[in-house]
mmCIF file of C-alpha atoms in Angstrom:
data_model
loop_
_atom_site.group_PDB
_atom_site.id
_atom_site.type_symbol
_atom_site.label_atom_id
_atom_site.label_comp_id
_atom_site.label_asym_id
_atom_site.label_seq_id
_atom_site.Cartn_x
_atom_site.Cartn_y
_atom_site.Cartn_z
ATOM 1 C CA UNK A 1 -54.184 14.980 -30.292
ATOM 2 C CA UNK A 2 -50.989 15.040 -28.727
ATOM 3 C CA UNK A 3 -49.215 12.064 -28.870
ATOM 4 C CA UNK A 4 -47.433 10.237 -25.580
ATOM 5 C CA UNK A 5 -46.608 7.145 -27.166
ATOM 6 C CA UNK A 6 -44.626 9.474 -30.341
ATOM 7 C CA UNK A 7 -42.535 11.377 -26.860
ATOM 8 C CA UNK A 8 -41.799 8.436 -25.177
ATOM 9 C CA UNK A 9 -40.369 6.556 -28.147
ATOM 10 C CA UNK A 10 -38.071 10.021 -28.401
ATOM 11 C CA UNK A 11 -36.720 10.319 -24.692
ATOM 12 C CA UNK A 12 -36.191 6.876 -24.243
ATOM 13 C CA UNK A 13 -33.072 6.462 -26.183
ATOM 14 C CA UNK A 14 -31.665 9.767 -23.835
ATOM 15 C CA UNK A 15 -32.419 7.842 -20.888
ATOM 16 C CA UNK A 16 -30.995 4.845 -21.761
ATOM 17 C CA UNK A 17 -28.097 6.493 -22.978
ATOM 18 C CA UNK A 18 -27.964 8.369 -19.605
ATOM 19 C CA UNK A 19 -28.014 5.691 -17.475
ATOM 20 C CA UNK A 20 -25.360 4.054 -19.890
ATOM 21 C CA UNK A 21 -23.058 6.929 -19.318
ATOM 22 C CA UNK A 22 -23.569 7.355 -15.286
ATOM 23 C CA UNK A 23 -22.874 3.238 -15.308
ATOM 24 C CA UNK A 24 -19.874 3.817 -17.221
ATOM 25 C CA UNK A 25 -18.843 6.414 -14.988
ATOM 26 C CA UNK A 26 -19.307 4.636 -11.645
ATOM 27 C CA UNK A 27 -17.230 2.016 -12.979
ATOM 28 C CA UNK A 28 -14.126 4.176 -13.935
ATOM 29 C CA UNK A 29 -15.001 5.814 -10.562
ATOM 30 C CA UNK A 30 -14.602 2.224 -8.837
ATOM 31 C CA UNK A 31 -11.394 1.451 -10.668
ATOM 32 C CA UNK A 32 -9.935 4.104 -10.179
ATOM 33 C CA UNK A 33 -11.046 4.174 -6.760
ATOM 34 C CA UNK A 34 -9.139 0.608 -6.221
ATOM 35 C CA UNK A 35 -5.945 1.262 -7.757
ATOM 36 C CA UNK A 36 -5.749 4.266 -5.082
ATOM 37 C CA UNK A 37 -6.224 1.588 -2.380
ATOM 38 C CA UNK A 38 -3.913 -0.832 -4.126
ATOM 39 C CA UNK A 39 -1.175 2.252 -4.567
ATOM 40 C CA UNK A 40 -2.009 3.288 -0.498
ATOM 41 C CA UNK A 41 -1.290 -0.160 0.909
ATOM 42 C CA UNK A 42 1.520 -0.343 -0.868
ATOM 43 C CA UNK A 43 2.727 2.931 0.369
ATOM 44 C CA UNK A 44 1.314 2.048 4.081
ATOM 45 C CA UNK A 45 3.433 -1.056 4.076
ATOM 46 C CA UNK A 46 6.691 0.895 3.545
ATOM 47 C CA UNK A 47 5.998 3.346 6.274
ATOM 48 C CA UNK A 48 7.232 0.884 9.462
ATOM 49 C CA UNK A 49 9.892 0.038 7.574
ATOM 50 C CA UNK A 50 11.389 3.532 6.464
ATOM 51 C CA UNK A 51 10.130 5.511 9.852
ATOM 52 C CA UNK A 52 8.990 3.726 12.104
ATOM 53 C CA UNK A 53 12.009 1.524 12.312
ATOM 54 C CA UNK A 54 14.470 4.223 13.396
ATOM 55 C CA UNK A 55 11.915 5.815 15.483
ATOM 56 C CA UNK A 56 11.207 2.496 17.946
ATOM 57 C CA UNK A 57 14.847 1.591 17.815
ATOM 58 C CA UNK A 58 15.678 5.125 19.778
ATOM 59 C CA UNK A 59 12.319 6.286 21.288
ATOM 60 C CA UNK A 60 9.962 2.342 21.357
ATOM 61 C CA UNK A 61 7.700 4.130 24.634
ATOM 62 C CA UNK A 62 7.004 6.965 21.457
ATOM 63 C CA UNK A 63 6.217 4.409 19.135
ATOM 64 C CA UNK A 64 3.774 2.593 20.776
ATOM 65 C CA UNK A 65 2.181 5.476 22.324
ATOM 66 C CA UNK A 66 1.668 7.090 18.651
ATOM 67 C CA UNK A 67 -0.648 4.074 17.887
ATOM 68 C CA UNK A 68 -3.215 6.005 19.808
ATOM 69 C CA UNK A 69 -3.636 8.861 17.356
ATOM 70 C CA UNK A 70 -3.461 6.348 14.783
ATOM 71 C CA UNK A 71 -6.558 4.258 16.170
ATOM 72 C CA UNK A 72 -8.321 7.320 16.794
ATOM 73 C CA UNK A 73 -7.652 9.076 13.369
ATOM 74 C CA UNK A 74 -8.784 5.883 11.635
ATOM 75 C CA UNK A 75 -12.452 5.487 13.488
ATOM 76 C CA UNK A 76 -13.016 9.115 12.821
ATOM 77 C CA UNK A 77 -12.484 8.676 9.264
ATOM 78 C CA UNK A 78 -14.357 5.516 9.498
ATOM 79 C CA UNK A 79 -17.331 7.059 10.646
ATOM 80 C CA UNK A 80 -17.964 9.619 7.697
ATOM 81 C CA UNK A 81 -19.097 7.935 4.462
ATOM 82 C CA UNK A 82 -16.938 9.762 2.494
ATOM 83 C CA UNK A 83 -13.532 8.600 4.505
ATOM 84 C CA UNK A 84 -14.588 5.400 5.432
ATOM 85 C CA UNK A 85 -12.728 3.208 3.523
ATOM 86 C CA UNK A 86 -9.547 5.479 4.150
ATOM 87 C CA UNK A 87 -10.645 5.153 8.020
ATOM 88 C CA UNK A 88 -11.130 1.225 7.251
ATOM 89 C CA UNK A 89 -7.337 0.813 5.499
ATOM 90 C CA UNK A 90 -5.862 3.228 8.381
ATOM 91 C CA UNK A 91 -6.998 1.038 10.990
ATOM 92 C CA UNK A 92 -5.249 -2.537 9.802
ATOM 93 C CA UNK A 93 -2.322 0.085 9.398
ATOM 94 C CA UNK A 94 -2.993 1.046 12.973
ATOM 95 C CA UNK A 95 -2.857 -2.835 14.117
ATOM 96 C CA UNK A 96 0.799 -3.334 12.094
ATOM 97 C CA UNK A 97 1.867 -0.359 13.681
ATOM 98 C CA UNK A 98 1.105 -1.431 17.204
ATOM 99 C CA UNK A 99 2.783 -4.885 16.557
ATOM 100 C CA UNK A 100 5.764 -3.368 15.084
ATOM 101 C CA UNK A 101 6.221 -1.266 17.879
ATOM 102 C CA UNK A 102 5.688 -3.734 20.582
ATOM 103 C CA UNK A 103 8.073 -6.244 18.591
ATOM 104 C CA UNK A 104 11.017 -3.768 17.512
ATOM 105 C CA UNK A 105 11.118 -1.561 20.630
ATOM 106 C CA UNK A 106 11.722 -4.359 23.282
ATOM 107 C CA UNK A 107 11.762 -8.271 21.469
ATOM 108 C CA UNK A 108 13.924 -7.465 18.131
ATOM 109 C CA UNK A 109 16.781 -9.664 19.477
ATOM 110 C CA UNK A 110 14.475 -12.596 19.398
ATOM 111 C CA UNK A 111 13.711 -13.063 15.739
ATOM 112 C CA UNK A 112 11.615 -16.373 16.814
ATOM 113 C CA UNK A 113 9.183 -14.067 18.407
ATOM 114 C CA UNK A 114 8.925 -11.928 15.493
ATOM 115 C CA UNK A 115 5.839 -13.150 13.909
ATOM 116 C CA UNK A 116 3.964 -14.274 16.542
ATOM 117 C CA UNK A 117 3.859 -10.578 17.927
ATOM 118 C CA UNK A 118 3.507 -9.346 14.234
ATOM 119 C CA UNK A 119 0.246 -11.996 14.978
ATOM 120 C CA UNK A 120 -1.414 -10.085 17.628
ATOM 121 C CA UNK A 121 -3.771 -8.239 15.590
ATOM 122 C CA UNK A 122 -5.294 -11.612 13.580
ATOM 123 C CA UNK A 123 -7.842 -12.467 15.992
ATOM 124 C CA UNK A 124 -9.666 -8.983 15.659
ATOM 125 C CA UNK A 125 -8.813 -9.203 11.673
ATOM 126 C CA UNK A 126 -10.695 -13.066 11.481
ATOM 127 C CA UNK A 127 -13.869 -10.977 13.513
ATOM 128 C CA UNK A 128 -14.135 -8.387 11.192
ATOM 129 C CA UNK A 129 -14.160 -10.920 8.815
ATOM 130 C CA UNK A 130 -16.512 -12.929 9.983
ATOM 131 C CA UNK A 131 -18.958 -9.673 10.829
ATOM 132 C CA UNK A 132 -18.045 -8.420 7.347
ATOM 133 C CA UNK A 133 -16.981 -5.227 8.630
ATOM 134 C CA UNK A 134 -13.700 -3.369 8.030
ATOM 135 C CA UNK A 135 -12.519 -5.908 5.441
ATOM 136 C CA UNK A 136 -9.986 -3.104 3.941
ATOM 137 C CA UNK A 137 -8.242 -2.815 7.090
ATOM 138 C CA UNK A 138 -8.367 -6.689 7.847
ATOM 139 C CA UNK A 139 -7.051 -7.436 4.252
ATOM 140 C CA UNK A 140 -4.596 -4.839 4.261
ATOM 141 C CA UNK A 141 -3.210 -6.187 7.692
ATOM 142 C CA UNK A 142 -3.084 -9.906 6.455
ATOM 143 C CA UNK A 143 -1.446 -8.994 3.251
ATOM 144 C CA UNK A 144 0.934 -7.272 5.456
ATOM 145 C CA UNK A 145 1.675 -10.299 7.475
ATOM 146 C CA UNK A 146 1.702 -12.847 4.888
ATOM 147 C CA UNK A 147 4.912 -10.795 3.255
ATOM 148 C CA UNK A 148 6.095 -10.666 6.521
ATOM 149 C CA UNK A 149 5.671 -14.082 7.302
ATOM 150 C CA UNK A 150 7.454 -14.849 3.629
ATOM 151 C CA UNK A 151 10.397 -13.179 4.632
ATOM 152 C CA UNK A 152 11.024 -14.638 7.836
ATOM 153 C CA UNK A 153 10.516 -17.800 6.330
ATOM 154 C CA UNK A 154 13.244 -17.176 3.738
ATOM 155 C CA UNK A 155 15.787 -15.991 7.341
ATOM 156 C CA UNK A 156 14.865 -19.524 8.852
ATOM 157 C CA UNK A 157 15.548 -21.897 5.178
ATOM 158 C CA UNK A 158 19.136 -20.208 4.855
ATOM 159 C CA UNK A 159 20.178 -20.228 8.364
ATOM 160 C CA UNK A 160 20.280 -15.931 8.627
ATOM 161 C CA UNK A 161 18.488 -16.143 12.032
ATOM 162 C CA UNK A 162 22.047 -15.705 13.969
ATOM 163 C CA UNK A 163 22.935 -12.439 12.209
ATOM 164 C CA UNK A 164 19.723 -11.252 12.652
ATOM 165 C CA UNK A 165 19.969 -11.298 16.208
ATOM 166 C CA UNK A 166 24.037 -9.827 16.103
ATOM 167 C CA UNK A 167 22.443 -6.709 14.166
ATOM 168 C CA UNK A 168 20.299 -6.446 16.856
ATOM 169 C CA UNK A 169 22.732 -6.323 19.560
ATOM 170 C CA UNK A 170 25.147 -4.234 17.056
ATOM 171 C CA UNK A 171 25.740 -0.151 17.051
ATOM 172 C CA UNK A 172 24.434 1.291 14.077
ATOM 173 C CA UNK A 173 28.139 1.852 12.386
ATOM 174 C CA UNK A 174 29.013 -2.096 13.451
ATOM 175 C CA UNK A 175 25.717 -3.302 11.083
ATOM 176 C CA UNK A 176 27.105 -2.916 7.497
ATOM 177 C CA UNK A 177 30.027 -5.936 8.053
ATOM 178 C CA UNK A 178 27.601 -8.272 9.448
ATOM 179 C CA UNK A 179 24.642 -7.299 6.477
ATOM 180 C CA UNK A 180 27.840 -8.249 4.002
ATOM 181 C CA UNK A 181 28.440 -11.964 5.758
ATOM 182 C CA UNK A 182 25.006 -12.226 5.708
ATOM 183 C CA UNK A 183 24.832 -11.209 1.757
ATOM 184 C CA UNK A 184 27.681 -14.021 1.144
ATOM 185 C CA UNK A 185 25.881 -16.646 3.344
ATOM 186 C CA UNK A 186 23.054 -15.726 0.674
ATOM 187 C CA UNK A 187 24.855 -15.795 -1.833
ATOM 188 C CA UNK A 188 24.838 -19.724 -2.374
ATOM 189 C CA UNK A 189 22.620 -21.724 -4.922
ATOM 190 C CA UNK A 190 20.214 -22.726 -1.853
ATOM 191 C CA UNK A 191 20.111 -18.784 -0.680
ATOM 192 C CA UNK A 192 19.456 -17.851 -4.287
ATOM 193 C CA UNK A 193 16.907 -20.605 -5.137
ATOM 194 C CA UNK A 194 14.558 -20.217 -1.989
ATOM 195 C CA UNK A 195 14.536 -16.568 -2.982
ATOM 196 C CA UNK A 196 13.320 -17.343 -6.245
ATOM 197 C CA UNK A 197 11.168 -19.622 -5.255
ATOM 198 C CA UNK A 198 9.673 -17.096 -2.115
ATOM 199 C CA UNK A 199 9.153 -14.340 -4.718
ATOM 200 C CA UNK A 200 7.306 -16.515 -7.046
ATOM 201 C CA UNK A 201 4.610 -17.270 -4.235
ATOM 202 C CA UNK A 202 4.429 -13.416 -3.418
ATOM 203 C CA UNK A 203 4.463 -12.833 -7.283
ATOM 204 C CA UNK A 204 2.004 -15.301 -7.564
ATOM 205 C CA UNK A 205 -0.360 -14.646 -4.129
ATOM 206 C CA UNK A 206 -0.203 -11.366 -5.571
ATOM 207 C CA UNK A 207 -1.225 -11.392 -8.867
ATOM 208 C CA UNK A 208 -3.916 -13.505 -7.905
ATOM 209 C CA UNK A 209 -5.284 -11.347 -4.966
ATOM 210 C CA UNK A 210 -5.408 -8.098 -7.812
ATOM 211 C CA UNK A 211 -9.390 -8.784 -8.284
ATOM 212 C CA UNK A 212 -11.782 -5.590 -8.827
ATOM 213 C CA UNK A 213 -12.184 -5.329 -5.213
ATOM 214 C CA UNK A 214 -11.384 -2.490 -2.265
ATOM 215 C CA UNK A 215 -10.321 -5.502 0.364
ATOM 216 C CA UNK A 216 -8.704 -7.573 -2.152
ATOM 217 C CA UNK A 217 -6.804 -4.720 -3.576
ATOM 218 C CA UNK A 218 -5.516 -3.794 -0.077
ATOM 219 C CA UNK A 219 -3.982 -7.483 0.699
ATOM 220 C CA UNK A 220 -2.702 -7.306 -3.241
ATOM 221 C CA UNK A 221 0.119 -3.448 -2.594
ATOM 222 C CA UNK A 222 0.624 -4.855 0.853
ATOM 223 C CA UNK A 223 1.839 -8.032 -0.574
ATOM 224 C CA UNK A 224 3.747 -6.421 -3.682
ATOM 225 C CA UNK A 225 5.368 -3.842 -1.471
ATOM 226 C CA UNK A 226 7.016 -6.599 0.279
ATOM 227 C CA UNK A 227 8.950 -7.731 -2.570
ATOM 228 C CA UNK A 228 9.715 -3.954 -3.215
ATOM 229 C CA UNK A 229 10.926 -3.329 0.299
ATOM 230 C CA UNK A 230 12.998 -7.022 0.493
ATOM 231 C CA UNK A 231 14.618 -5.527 -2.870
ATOM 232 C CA UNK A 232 15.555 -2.575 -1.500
ATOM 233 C CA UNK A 233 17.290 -3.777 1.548
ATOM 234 C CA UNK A 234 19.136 -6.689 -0.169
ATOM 235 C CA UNK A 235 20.444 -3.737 -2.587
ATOM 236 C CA UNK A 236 21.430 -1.783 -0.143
ATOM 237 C CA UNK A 237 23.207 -4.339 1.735
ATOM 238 C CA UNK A 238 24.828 -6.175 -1.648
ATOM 239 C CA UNK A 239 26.190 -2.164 -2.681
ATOM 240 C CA UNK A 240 27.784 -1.536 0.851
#
């Protein structure tokens, strides 16, 4: 008589071993999968800085009219399963963009006004929130303007706010000088301990945010980068 009990005792150390192995291969899958958004935001978040910057400070009307493709090229993405978290991060990129361009291209001289334009996308970030819906984008967009908000913080505490706005009004070859008397006004114990203590909290907000999650993983490189791109400009300006 043939025996189902003898079979099923056999396969059912395969199947468990199967399943085992597909778990253990969705969750590499996942990880990996997050440190890709993590390494994207990071790299989104430098993009404004590095082109768009240039870009709205000689063509703005260009700038702000590129968000279009932007918005569009996100909700196509968003709409295919296999892109939509790509389509989801691209579109809190899309809302940064939009603000920088608004901001840079025709209000830089005002650095009051800085973050409250940088602002304009929150209101649509707190309602995909609240719908649960595009929570990659809306993390990725308030990780954004947390650093953001960080560094303009650190401009108010040690009094930078006037050279901001003479950079503005500068030529591009009249900058460098008034970076350097902004480097030595910096250059104090009070400069150098609200820096420490600023990069602590985005050292801190950041390590924190890095939980095994797509959204959380987006606010976590937007908020590293910032340190990374606040580095790079107060080398650049402490080497000139």
């Amino acid at each position: 008589m043939f025996n189902f009990n003898l079979v099923s005792s056999a396969i059912a150390p395969i199947a468990t071993l199967a399943r085992l192995e597909n778990s253990v291969s969705s969750v590499k899958t996942n990880s990996i999968k997050q440190w890709l958004i993590f390494s994207a935001s990071a790299f989104l978040v430098s993009i404004p800085v590095f082109v768009q910057a240039p870009l709205v400070r000689l063509y703005p009307t260009i700038s702000l009219l590129s968000t279009i493709p932007w918005f569009v090229l996100s909700l196509l993405l968003i709409f295919r399963p296999k892109t939509q978290v790509w389509g989801d991060l691209l579109l809190g990129f899309a809302g940064c963009w939009l603000a920088g361009s608004i901001y840079w291209g025709w209000f830089r001289w005002e650095p009051i006004l800085h973050l409250p334009i940088e602002s304009i996308g929150l209101p649509f970030a707190i309602w995909c929130l609240n719908k649960s819906w595009g929570k990659v984008g809306a993390y990725f967009y308030l990780g954004s303007l947390f650093g953001t908000a960080i560094t303009d913080l650190y401009f108010y505490l040690t009094g930078l706010m006037p050279y901001w706005r003479k950079v503005m009004h500068a030529e591009p070859e009249f900058a460098m000088p008034i970076f350097q008397s902004a480097i030595g006004q910096i250059d104090t114990p009070w400069g150098i301990g609200c820096a420490l203590v600023l990069i602590a909290v985005l050292l801190t907000v950041g390590l924190i945010s890095l939980r095994p999650s797509l959204h959380w993983r987006a606010f976590s490189g937007a908020v590293f980068s910032t340190l990374l791109v606040d580095g790079l400009f107060w080398l650049a300006a402490s080497a000139a």
